[in-house]
Amino acid sequence: MANPVFNSKNFQEQMHSGDGRGGAATRQAPGWYQGGQGSQQGQGWYQGGQQPQYGQQAPRTPQYSPEQLEQMYAQPAAGPADTGRMSYNDVIAKTIITLGLVLVGAVVGWMMPALMLPGAIVGLVLGLVNSFKREPSPVLILLYAAAEGLFLGGISQVFEQMWPGIAVQAVLATFCVFAVTLALFASGKWRVSAKSVKIFMIAMIGYALFSLVNLFLMLFGVTDAMFGLRGEFPLLGLGIGVLAVFLAAFSLVMDFTAITEGVKAGAPQKYSWSAAFGLTVTLVWLYVEILRILAILRGND
């Protein structure tokens, strides 16, 4: 599914405002102005919003010795971490943490496939909660990652029993799609636009409805597997799977765009967790879709 966390009103406001700490939101402080009539030298900055009266001495700039100036200029510039702003390194670090928890949960789910269904339910609930929270919650995001790991480990074990080696293939394919998408975005060859987002949302709604119908068919015993896995309509199943992978890749581009805009605008550092959550959601979705495509291909050889 897509990542509504980046589309939330609170995140957009904070991202574009920079929380008043630099970036695109930096503005000239009120009450400061330059020069003007009545100043003694016609230049310099005066504080307080009122111009000095004639005959009054203008505030003087503090004097520093050459050694003090040299020491000041030698100091490193404040980075995003020092000012509490979002940075690429912070997003990468938090994404590694969340994906690490997914991996840990997957190991547990692999050894105990019975945890697959509870992991899927808890992951779904926490995913919705995190998506619509106004402020990111690191604890809930990490719990989501662990629950999704249980689900991925369990479903991977089930598929591995039927088609040995399929889990490794799905992992490698997921990283390949991620790397190619990131390279295209970094090179400027894949960008989102208002029109493409509208098309994406329409396709996402259609795919979500299809997934719900397929789920209900499985629950009520009409079919015993995901669409296309038992030989019924394999080409159609492959086509839907390829569409889902493309949608997941486009969702990655939207994630990259939101992260880039957040860093440039000086969004608060806490939204690095939102970025990590969004990337984790998309990668989990991408892996499941690739796993299903591989199962269809190998099950209909």
PDB file of C-alpha atoms in Angstrom, residues 101-111 145-146 148-154:
ATOM      1  CA  LEU A 101      13.715  -5.598  13.416  1.00  0.00           C
ATOM      2  CA  VAL A 102      11.844  -6.923  10.374  1.00  0.00           C
ATOM      3  CA  LEU A 103      14.720  -9.349   9.847  1.00  0.00           C
ATOM      4  CA  VAL A 104      14.704 -10.448  13.496  1.00  0.00           C
ATOM      5  CA  GLY A 105      10.941 -10.990  13.378  1.00  0.00           C
ATOM      6  CA  ALA A 106      11.302 -12.880  10.100  1.00  0.00           C
ATOM      7  CA  VAL A 107      13.776 -15.305  11.696  1.00  0.00           C
ATOM      8  CA  VAL A 108      11.298 -15.990  14.513  1.00  0.00           C
ATOM      9  CA  GLY A 109       8.407 -16.325  12.048  1.00  0.00           C
ATOM     10  CA  TRP A 110      10.489 -18.668   9.885  1.00  0.00           C
ATOM     11  CA  MET A 111      11.022 -20.993  12.854  1.00  0.00           C
ATOM     12  CA  ALA A 145       8.407  -3.723  12.021  1.00  0.00           C
ATOM     13  CA  ALA A 146       8.644  -6.690  14.389  1.00  0.00           C
ATOM     14  CA  GLU A 148       5.599  -7.561   9.880  1.00  0.00           C
ATOM     15  CA  GLY A 149       8.754  -9.613  10.311  1.00  0.00           C
ATOM     16  CA  LEU A 150       6.731 -12.409  11.903  1.00  0.00           C
ATOM     17  CA  PHE A 151       4.337 -12.330   8.963  1.00  0.00           C
ATOM     18  CA  LEU A 152       7.081 -12.288   6.320  1.00  0.00           C
ATOM     19  CA  GLY A 153       9.012 -15.091   8.017  1.00  0.00           C
ATOM     20  CA  GLY A 154       5.931 -17.285   8.280  1.00  0.00           C
TER      21      GLY A 154
END
